[in-house]
Amino acid sequence: GAVVSQHPSWVICKSGTSVKIECRSLDFQATTMFWYRQFPKQSLMLMATSNEGSKATYEQGVEKDKFLINHASLTLSTLTVTSAHPEDSSFYICSAIQGHNSPLHFGNGTRLTVT
Amino acid sequence: AQSVAQPEDQVNVAEGNPLTVKCTYSVSGNPYLFWYVQYPNRGLQFLLKYITGDNLVKGSYGFEAEFNKSQTSFHLKKPSALVSDSALYFCAVRDMGDSSYKLIFGSGTRLLVRP
């Protein structure tokens, strides 16, 4: 149980275009989802907390207009990288929580390459 | 503020030998502690967690971790390492009183098990 599906697993796009990444909790309802970014050989950086039905809470230094997060339902959150630039190339990972005492369950990540 | 320290970038161990991956944490309240493993180009897989109760926690794939409140540590251990255990390991902490459910990760430790 507690499966999180993230799509696409990899994407290549041209500079200036936008890319949408989907994160779904397949067998549980997730009132809260998190979006992380991971640079090569580095830890996960929390970008934002996504709550169903409300605006996302962004971490300091994360541009909310560049990284649009929508949590439209209890099983779906999306991250849209707008006007992507090569420096946005990274590994993006979503996660969802089932309950207060539960661990985070992670998607398999999306490798974004902006050319 | 919450923080996690993983002092070793890499741990090398021979197959069949015991392994330890170190983790220390800092939270203002009581901690929830977690260990995750990451294989290349994948998301994180949950290994084990400490909430309350016994200080020795057993998890997936034969891993265990010991919570030490006085030393604020939560080291990951396994009695006999396998080559397939080679991966990136992350320790994470959540403040029990934090209603945002945010999980803060350490910098990660690469485990290399040689045959």
PDB file of C-alpha atoms in Angstrom:
ATOM      1  CA  GLY A   1       0.000   0.000   0.000  1.00  0.00           C
ATOM      2  CA  ALA A   2       0.825   3.728   0.082  1.00  0.00           C
ATOM      3  CA  VAL A   3       2.012   4.082  -3.490  1.00  0.00           C
ATOM      4  CA  VAL A   4       2.868   7.451  -4.982  1.00  0.00           C
ATOM      5  CA  SER A   5       3.046   7.726  -8.741  1.00  0.00           C
ATOM      6  CA  GLN A   6       4.999  10.524 -10.396  1.00  0.00           C
ATOM      7  CA  HIS A   7       4.854  11.309 -14.098  1.00  0.00           C
ATOM      8  CA  PRO A   8       6.774  11.775 -16.298  1.00  0.00           C
ATOM      9  CA  SER A   9       9.905  10.015 -15.102  1.00  0.00           C
ATOM     10  CA  TRP A  10      12.022  12.140 -17.380  1.00  0.00           C
ATOM     11  CA  VAL A  11      11.472  15.081 -19.677  1.00  0.00           C
ATOM     12  CA  ILE A  12      13.604  17.185 -21.990  1.00  0.00           C
ATOM     13  CA  CYS A  13      12.347  20.606 -22.944  1.00  0.00           C
ATOM     14  CA  LYS A  14      13.587  23.737 -24.643  1.00  0.00           C
ATOM     15  CA  SER A  15      14.452  26.862 -22.746  1.00  0.00           C
ATOM     16  CA  GLY A  16      11.430  29.115 -22.327  1.00  0.00           C
ATOM     17  CA  THR A  17       8.803  26.390 -22.353  1.00  0.00           C
ATOM     18  CA  SER A  18       6.782  25.102 -19.396  1.00  0.00           C
ATOM     19  CA  VAL A  19       6.724  21.596 -18.000  1.00  0.00           C
ATOM     20  CA  LYS A  20       4.086  19.981 -15.797  1.00  0.00           C
ATOM     21  CA  ILE A  21       4.882  17.150 -13.404  1.00  0.00           C
ATOM     22  CA  GLU A  22       2.092  15.117 -11.816  1.00  0.00           C
ATOM     23  CA  CYS A  23       2.113  13.404  -8.450  1.00  0.00           C
ATOM     24  CA  ARG A  24      -0.660  10.985  -7.523  1.00  0.00           C
ATOM     25  CA  SER A  25      -1.330   8.985  -4.403  1.00  0.00           C
ATOM     26  CA  LEU A  26      -2.752   5.765  -5.812  1.00  0.00           C
ATOM     27  CA  ASP A  27      -4.251   4.004  -2.831  1.00  0.00           C
ATOM     28  CA  PHE A  28      -4.674   6.653  -0.165  1.00  0.00           C
ATOM     29  CA  GLN A  29      -5.833  10.200   0.210  1.00  0.00           C
ATOM     30  CA  ALA A  30      -3.115  12.726   0.812  1.00  0.00           C
ATOM     31  CA  THR A  31      -4.160  16.019   2.286  1.00  0.00           C
ATOM     32  CA  THR A  32      -0.545  17.128   2.199  1.00  0.00           C
ATOM     33  CA  MET A  33       2.059  16.609  -0.489  1.00  0.00           C
ATOM     34  CA  PHE A  34       5.601  17.903  -0.667  1.00  0.00           C
ATOM     35  CA  TRP A  35       7.811  18.800  -3.599  1.00  0.00           C
ATOM     36  CA  TYR A  36      11.560  18.354  -3.323  1.00  0.00           C
ATOM     37  CA  ARG A  37      14.425  19.160  -5.632  1.00  0.00           C
ATOM     38  CA  GLN A  38      17.637  17.182  -5.648  1.00  0.00           C
ATOM     39  CA  PHE A  39      20.886  18.354  -7.203  1.00  0.00           C
ATOM     40  CA  PRO A  40      23.587  15.852  -8.168  1.00  0.00           C
ATOM     41  CA  LYS A  41      25.273  14.334  -5.148  1.00  0.00           C
ATOM     42  CA  GLN A  42      23.240  16.519  -2.821  1.00  0.00           C
ATOM     43  CA  SER A  43      20.418  16.123  -0.418  1.00  0.00           C
ATOM     44  CA  LEU A  44      16.782  16.867  -1.007  1.00  0.00           C
ATOM     45  CA  MET A  45      15.757  20.487  -0.836  1.00  0.00           C
ATOM     46  CA  LEU A  46      12.158  21.063   0.186  1.00  0.00           C
ATOM     47  CA  MET A  47      10.566  23.426  -2.307  1.00  0.00           C
ATOM     48  CA  ALA A  48       6.995  23.657  -1.100  1.00  0.00           C
ATOM     49  CA  THR A  49       4.215  22.084   0.906  1.00  0.00           C
ATOM     50  CA  SER A  50       1.023  21.468  -1.027  1.00  0.00           C
ATOM     51  CA  ASN A  51      -2.298  21.247   0.792  1.00  0.00           C
ATOM     52  CA  GLU A  52      -5.466  20.151  -0.941  1.00  0.00           C
ATOM     53  CA  GLY A  53      -7.767  23.053  -1.638  1.00  0.00           C
ATOM     54  CA  SER A  54      -5.412  25.797  -0.550  1.00  0.00           C
ATOM     55  CA  LYS A  55      -2.366  27.655  -1.774  1.00  0.00           C
ATOM     56  CA  ALA A  56       0.994  25.976  -1.500  1.00  0.00           C
ATOM     57  CA  THR A  57       3.476  27.098   1.120  1.00  0.00           C
ATOM     58  CA  TYR A  58       6.833  27.791  -0.460  1.00  0.00           C
ATOM     59  CA  GLU A  59      10.197  27.560   1.252  1.00  0.00           C
ATOM     60  CA  GLN A  60      12.411  30.587   1.421  1.00  0.00           C
ATOM     61  CA  GLY A  61      14.203  31.243  -1.830  1.00  0.00           C
ATOM     62  CA  VAL A  62      11.797  29.263  -4.014  1.00  0.00           C
ATOM     63  CA  GLU A  63      10.075  31.379  -6.660  1.00  0.00           C
ATOM     64  CA  LYS A  64       6.359  30.729  -6.444  1.00  0.00           C
ATOM     65  CA  ASP A  65       5.711  32.259  -9.859  1.00  0.00           C
ATOM     66  CA  LYS A  66       8.241  29.968 -11.450  1.00  0.00           C
ATOM     67  CA  PHE A  67       7.251  26.768  -9.699  1.00  0.00           C
ATOM     68  CA  LEU A  68       3.472  26.655  -9.770  1.00  0.00           C
ATOM     69  CA  ILE A  69       1.909  24.073  -7.515  1.00  0.00           C
ATOM     70  CA  ASN A  70      -1.697  22.962  -7.670  1.00  0.00           C
ATOM     71  CA  HIS A  71      -3.296  20.425  -5.322  1.00  0.00           C
ATOM     72  CA  ALA A  72      -6.616  19.963  -7.034  1.00  0.00           C
ATOM     73  CA  SER A  73      -7.759  16.835  -5.239  1.00  0.00           C
ATOM     74  CA  LEU A  74      -6.842  14.556  -2.362  1.00  0.00           C
ATOM     75  CA  THR A  75      -4.883  12.346  -4.733  1.00  0.00           C
ATOM     76  CA  LEU A  76      -3.248  14.751  -7.180  1.00  0.00           C
ATOM     77  CA  SER A  77      -0.712  17.528  -6.957  1.00  0.00           C
ATOM     78  CA  THR A  78       1.037  19.110  -9.913  1.00  0.00           C
ATOM     79  CA  LEU A  79       4.242  21.106 -10.227  1.00  0.00           C
ATOM     80  CA  THR A  80       4.613  23.324 -13.288  1.00  0.00           C
ATOM     81  CA  VAL A  81       8.029  24.729 -14.069  1.00  0.00           C
ATOM     82  CA  THR A  82       7.253  27.872 -16.046  1.00  0.00           C
ATOM     83  CA  SER A  83       9.590  29.439 -18.597  1.00  0.00           C
ATOM     84  CA  ALA A  84      12.183  26.813 -17.877  1.00  0.00           C
ATOM     85  CA  HIS A  85      15.878  27.607 -18.079  1.00  0.00           C
ATOM     86  CA  PRO A  86      18.891  25.294 -18.080  1.00  0.00           C
ATOM     87  CA  GLU A  87      19.526  26.035 -14.405  1.00  0.00           C
ATOM     88  CA  ASP A  88      16.127  24.489 -13.645  1.00  0.00           C
ATOM     89  CA  SER A  89      17.493  21.140 -14.812  1.00  0.00           C
ATOM     90  CA  SER A  90      17.298  18.856 -11.821  1.00  0.00           C
ATOM     91  CA  PHE A  91      15.660  15.821 -10.259  1.00  0.00           C
ATOM     92  CA  TYR A  92      12.247  16.685  -8.811  1.00  0.00           C
ATOM     93  CA  ILE A  93      10.614  14.340  -6.318  1.00  0.00           C
ATOM     94  CA  CYS A  94       7.150  14.504  -4.847  1.00  0.00           C
ATOM     95  CA  SER A  95       5.967  12.890  -1.658  1.00  0.00           C
ATOM     96  CA  ALA A  96       2.697  12.431   0.162  1.00  0.00           C
ATOM     97  CA  ILE A  97       1.730  11.773   3.734  1.00  0.00           C
ATOM     98  CA  GLN A  98      -1.076   9.528   4.847  1.00  0.00           C
ATOM     99  CA  GLY A  99      -1.374  10.597   8.465  1.00  0.00           C
ATOM    100  CA  HIS A 100       0.459  12.325  11.280  1.00  0.00           C
ATOM    101  CA  ASN A 101       2.448   9.303  12.427  1.00  0.00           C
ATOM    102  CA  SER A 102       3.070   8.031   8.923  1.00  0.00           C
ATOM    103  CA  PRO A 103       6.289   8.291   6.941  1.00  0.00           C
ATOM    104  CA  LEU A 104       6.385  10.245   3.720  1.00  0.00           C
ATOM    105  CA  HIS A 105       5.842   8.118   0.645  1.00  0.00           C
ATOM    106  CA  PHE A 106       7.836   9.213  -2.375  1.00  0.00           C
ATOM    107  CA  GLY A 107       7.307   9.136  -6.090  1.00  0.00           C
ATOM    108  CA  ASN A 108      10.112   7.869  -8.301  1.00  0.00           C
ATOM    109  CA  GLY A 109      11.127  11.366  -9.310  1.00  0.00           C
ATOM    110  CA  THR A 110      11.268  13.299 -12.564  1.00  0.00           C
ATOM    111  CA  ARG A 111      14.539  14.100 -14.291  1.00  0.00           C
ATOM    112  CA  LEU A 112      14.108  17.469 -15.999  1.00  0.00           C
ATOM    113  CA  THR A 113      16.639  18.580 -18.591  1.00  0.00           C
ATOM    114  CA  VAL A 114      16.261  22.030 -20.115  1.00  0.00           C
ATOM    115  CA  THR A 115      18.251  22.624 -23.286  1.00  0.00           C
TER     116      THR A 115
ATOM    117  CA  ALA B   1      14.815  24.846  13.849  1.00  0.00           C
ATOM    118  CA  GLN B   2      15.134  21.223  12.858  1.00  0.00           C
ATOM    119  CA  SER B   3      18.353  19.859  11.414  1.00  0.00           C
ATOM    120  CA  VAL B   4      19.967  16.541  10.621  1.00  0.00           C
ATOM    121  CA  ALA B   5      23.647  15.741  10.303  1.00  0.00           C
ATOM    122  CA  GLN B   6      25.104  12.774   8.515  1.00  0.00           C
ATOM    123  CA  PRO B   7      28.825  13.193   9.117  1.00  0.00           C
ATOM    124  CA  GLU B   8      30.017  10.640   6.566  1.00  0.00           C
ATOM    125  CA  ASP B   9      29.708  11.263   2.836  1.00  0.00           C
ATOM    126  CA  GLN B  10      30.538   7.638   2.162  1.00  0.00           C
ATOM    127  CA  VAL B  11      30.797   4.408   4.115  1.00  0.00           C
ATOM    128  CA  ASN B  12      32.700   1.454   2.716  1.00  0.00           C
ATOM    129  CA  VAL B  13      32.206  -2.037   4.059  1.00  0.00           C
ATOM    130  CA  ALA B  14      32.928  -5.569   2.914  1.00  0.00           C
ATOM    131  CA  GLU B  15      30.033  -7.897   2.205  1.00  0.00           C
ATOM    132  CA  GLY B  16      29.098  -9.907   5.272  1.00  0.00           C
ATOM    133  CA  ASN B  17      30.461  -7.343   7.704  1.00  0.00           C
ATOM    134  CA  PRO B  18      28.277  -5.193   9.934  1.00  0.00           C
ATOM    135  CA  LEU B  19      27.545  -1.657   8.795  1.00  0.00           C
ATOM    136  CA  THR B  20      26.684   1.568  10.565  1.00  0.00           C
ATOM    137  CA  VAL B  21      25.541   4.811   8.988  1.00  0.00           C
ATOM    138  CA  LYS B  22      25.568   7.704  11.427  1.00  0.00           C
ATOM    139  CA  CYS B  23      22.911  10.335  12.012  1.00  0.00           C
ATOM    140  CA  THR B  24      22.431  13.038  14.627  1.00  0.00           C
ATOM    141  CA  TYR B  25      19.510  15.409  14.825  1.00  0.00           C
ATOM    142  CA  SER B  26      18.275  18.595  16.416  1.00  0.00           C
ATOM    143  CA  VAL B  27      14.649  19.529  17.088  1.00  0.00           C
ATOM    144  CA  SER B  28      13.000  21.836  19.560  1.00  0.00           C
ATOM    145  CA  GLY B  29      10.386  19.283  20.585  1.00  0.00           C
ATOM    146  CA  ASN B  30      10.199  15.507  20.444  1.00  0.00           C
ATOM    147  CA  PRO B  31      11.447  13.915  17.229  1.00  0.00           C
ATOM    148  CA  TYR B  32       9.985  11.612  14.669  1.00  0.00           C
ATOM    149  CA  LEU B  33      12.980   9.986  12.987  1.00  0.00           C
ATOM    150  CA  PHE B  34      13.189   8.200   9.660  1.00  0.00           C
ATOM    151  CA  TRP B  35      15.637   6.420   7.395  1.00  0.00           C
ATOM    152  CA  TYR B  36      15.215   6.286   3.640  1.00  0.00           C
ATOM    153  CA  VAL B  37      17.238   4.638   0.867  1.00  0.00           C
ATOM    154  CA  GLN B  38      17.633   5.946  -2.670  1.00  0.00           C
ATOM    155  CA  TYR B  39      18.791   3.981  -5.688  1.00  0.00           C
ATOM    156  CA  PRO B  40      20.074   5.814  -8.804  1.00  0.00           C
ATOM    157  CA  ASN B  41      17.450   7.933 -10.574  1.00  0.00           C
ATOM    158  CA  ARG B  42      14.726   6.790  -8.231  1.00  0.00           C
ATOM    159  CA  GLY B  43      12.692   8.307  -5.434  1.00  0.00           C
ATOM    160  CA  LEU B  44      13.224   7.468  -1.792  1.00  0.00           C
ATOM    161  CA  GLN B  45      12.140   4.217  -0.209  1.00  0.00           C
ATOM    162  CA  PHE B  46      11.112   4.146   3.424  1.00  0.00           C
ATOM    163  CA  LEU B  47      13.250   1.848   5.606  1.00  0.00           C
ATOM    164  CA  LEU B  48      12.159   2.480   9.182  1.00  0.00           C
ATOM    165  CA  LYS B  49      10.924   5.058  11.649  1.00  0.00           C
ATOM    166  CA  TYR B  50      11.038   5.909  15.327  1.00  0.00           C
ATOM    167  CA  ILE B  51       8.003   7.505  16.917  1.00  0.00           C
ATOM    168  CA  THR B  52       7.922   6.310  20.526  1.00  0.00           C
ATOM    169  CA  GLY B  53       8.586   3.091  22.395  1.00  0.00           C
ATOM    170  CA  ASP B  54      11.578   0.813  22.072  1.00  0.00           C
ATOM    171  CA  ASN B  55      14.772   2.598  21.211  1.00  0.00           C
ATOM    172  CA  LEU B  56      15.778  -0.166  18.806  1.00  0.00           C
ATOM    173  CA  VAL B  57      13.666  -0.045  15.682  1.00  0.00           C
ATOM    174  CA  LYS B  58      13.658  -2.788  13.071  1.00  0.00           C
ATOM    175  CA  GLY B  59      12.861  -2.044   9.459  1.00  0.00           C
ATOM    176  CA  SER B  60      12.982  -3.339   5.923  1.00  0.00           C
ATOM    177  CA  TYR B  61      15.736  -5.504   4.398  1.00  0.00           C
ATOM    178  CA  GLY B  62      17.266  -6.379   7.772  1.00  0.00           C
ATOM    179  CA  PHE B  63      18.080  -2.809   8.729  1.00  0.00           C
ATOM    180  CA  GLU B  64      17.637  -1.458  12.231  1.00  0.00           C
ATOM    181  CA  ALA B  65      18.305   1.821  13.982  1.00  0.00           C
ATOM    182  CA  GLU B  66      18.849   2.818  17.567  1.00  0.00           C
ATOM    183  CA  PHE B  67      17.373   5.985  19.012  1.00  0.00           C
ATOM    184  CA  ASN B  68      19.620   7.584  21.614  1.00  0.00           C
ATOM    185  CA  LYS B  69      17.997  10.596  23.200  1.00  0.00           C
ATOM    186  CA  SER B  70      20.989  11.721  25.251  1.00  0.00           C
ATOM    187  CA  GLN B  71      23.254  11.708  22.212  1.00  0.00           C
ATOM    188  CA  THR B  72      20.486  12.878  19.855  1.00  0.00           C
ATOM    189  CA  SER B  73      21.475  10.126  17.466  1.00  0.00           C
ATOM    190  CA  PHE B  74      19.652   7.642  15.269  1.00  0.00           C
ATOM    191  CA  HIS B  75      22.329   5.477  13.637  1.00  0.00           C
ATOM    192  CA  LEU B  76      21.344   2.956  10.988  1.00  0.00           C
ATOM    193  CA  LYS B  77      22.763  -0.539  11.336  1.00  0.00           C
ATOM    194  CA  LYS B  78      22.757  -3.918   9.691  1.00  0.00           C
ATOM    195  CA  PRO B  79      24.520  -7.005  11.073  1.00  0.00           C
ATOM    196  CA  SER B  80      25.636  -8.357   7.702  1.00  0.00           C
ATOM    197  CA  ALA B  81      25.924  -6.141   4.637  1.00  0.00           C
ATOM    198  CA  LEU B  82      24.990  -7.207   1.122  1.00  0.00           C
ATOM    199  CA  VAL B  83      26.361  -5.839  -2.138  1.00  0.00           C
ATOM    200  CA  SER B  84      22.778  -4.942  -3.036  1.00  0.00           C
ATOM    201  CA  ASP B  85      22.661  -2.610  -0.018  1.00  0.00           C
ATOM    202  CA  SER B  86      24.922  -0.217  -1.916  1.00  0.00           C
ATOM    203  CA  ALA B  87      22.877   2.974  -2.294  1.00  0.00           C
ATOM    204  CA  LEU B  88      22.365   6.459  -0.908  1.00  0.00           C
ATOM    205  CA  TYR B  89      20.905   6.629   2.593  1.00  0.00           C
ATOM    206  CA  PHE B  90      19.094   9.578   4.096  1.00  0.00           C
ATOM    207  CA  CYS B  91      18.215  10.261   7.705  1.00  0.00           C
ATOM    208  CA  ALA B  92      15.279  12.608   8.314  1.00  0.00           C
ATOM    209  CA  VAL B  93      13.544  14.254  11.239  1.00  0.00           C
ATOM    210  CA  ARG B  94      10.178  15.829  11.907  1.00  0.00           C
ATOM    211  CA  ASP B  95       9.285  17.766  15.013  1.00  0.00           C
ATOM    212  CA  MET B  96       6.373  15.963  16.678  1.00  0.00           C
ATOM    213  CA  GLY B  97       4.742  19.296  17.405  1.00  0.00           C
ATOM    214  CA  ASP B  98       5.022  20.586  13.829  1.00  0.00           C
ATOM    215  CA  SER B  99       1.602  20.479  12.219  1.00  0.00           C
ATOM    216  CA  SER B 100       3.078  21.078   8.764  1.00  0.00           C
ATOM    217  CA  TYR B 101       4.460  17.509   8.654  1.00  0.00           C
ATOM    218  CA  LYS B 102       7.651  18.849   7.066  1.00  0.00           C
ATOM    219  CA  LEU B 103      10.496  16.370   6.935  1.00  0.00           C
ATOM    220  CA  ILE B 104      14.055  17.649   7.082  1.00  0.00           C
ATOM    221  CA  PHE B 105      16.730  15.485   5.498  1.00  0.00           C
ATOM    222  CA  GLY B 106      20.392  15.002   6.175  1.00  0.00           C
ATOM    223  CA  SER B 107      22.913  15.360   3.378  1.00  0.00           C
ATOM    224  CA  GLY B 108      22.947  11.661   2.655  1.00  0.00           C
ATOM    225  CA  THR B 109      25.564   8.925   3.035  1.00  0.00           C
ATOM    226  CA  ARG B 110      26.620   6.755   0.165  1.00  0.00           C
ATOM    227  CA  LEU B 111      27.057   3.150   1.230  1.00  0.00           C
ATOM    228  CA  LEU B 112      29.383   1.015  -0.834  1.00  0.00           C
ATOM    229  CA  VAL B 113      29.466  -2.681  -0.071  1.00  0.00           C
ATOM    230  CA  ARG B 114      32.297  -4.478  -1.828  1.00  0.00           C
ATOM    231  CA  PRO B 115      32.110  -8.184  -2.652  1.00  0.00           C
TER     232      PRO B 115
END
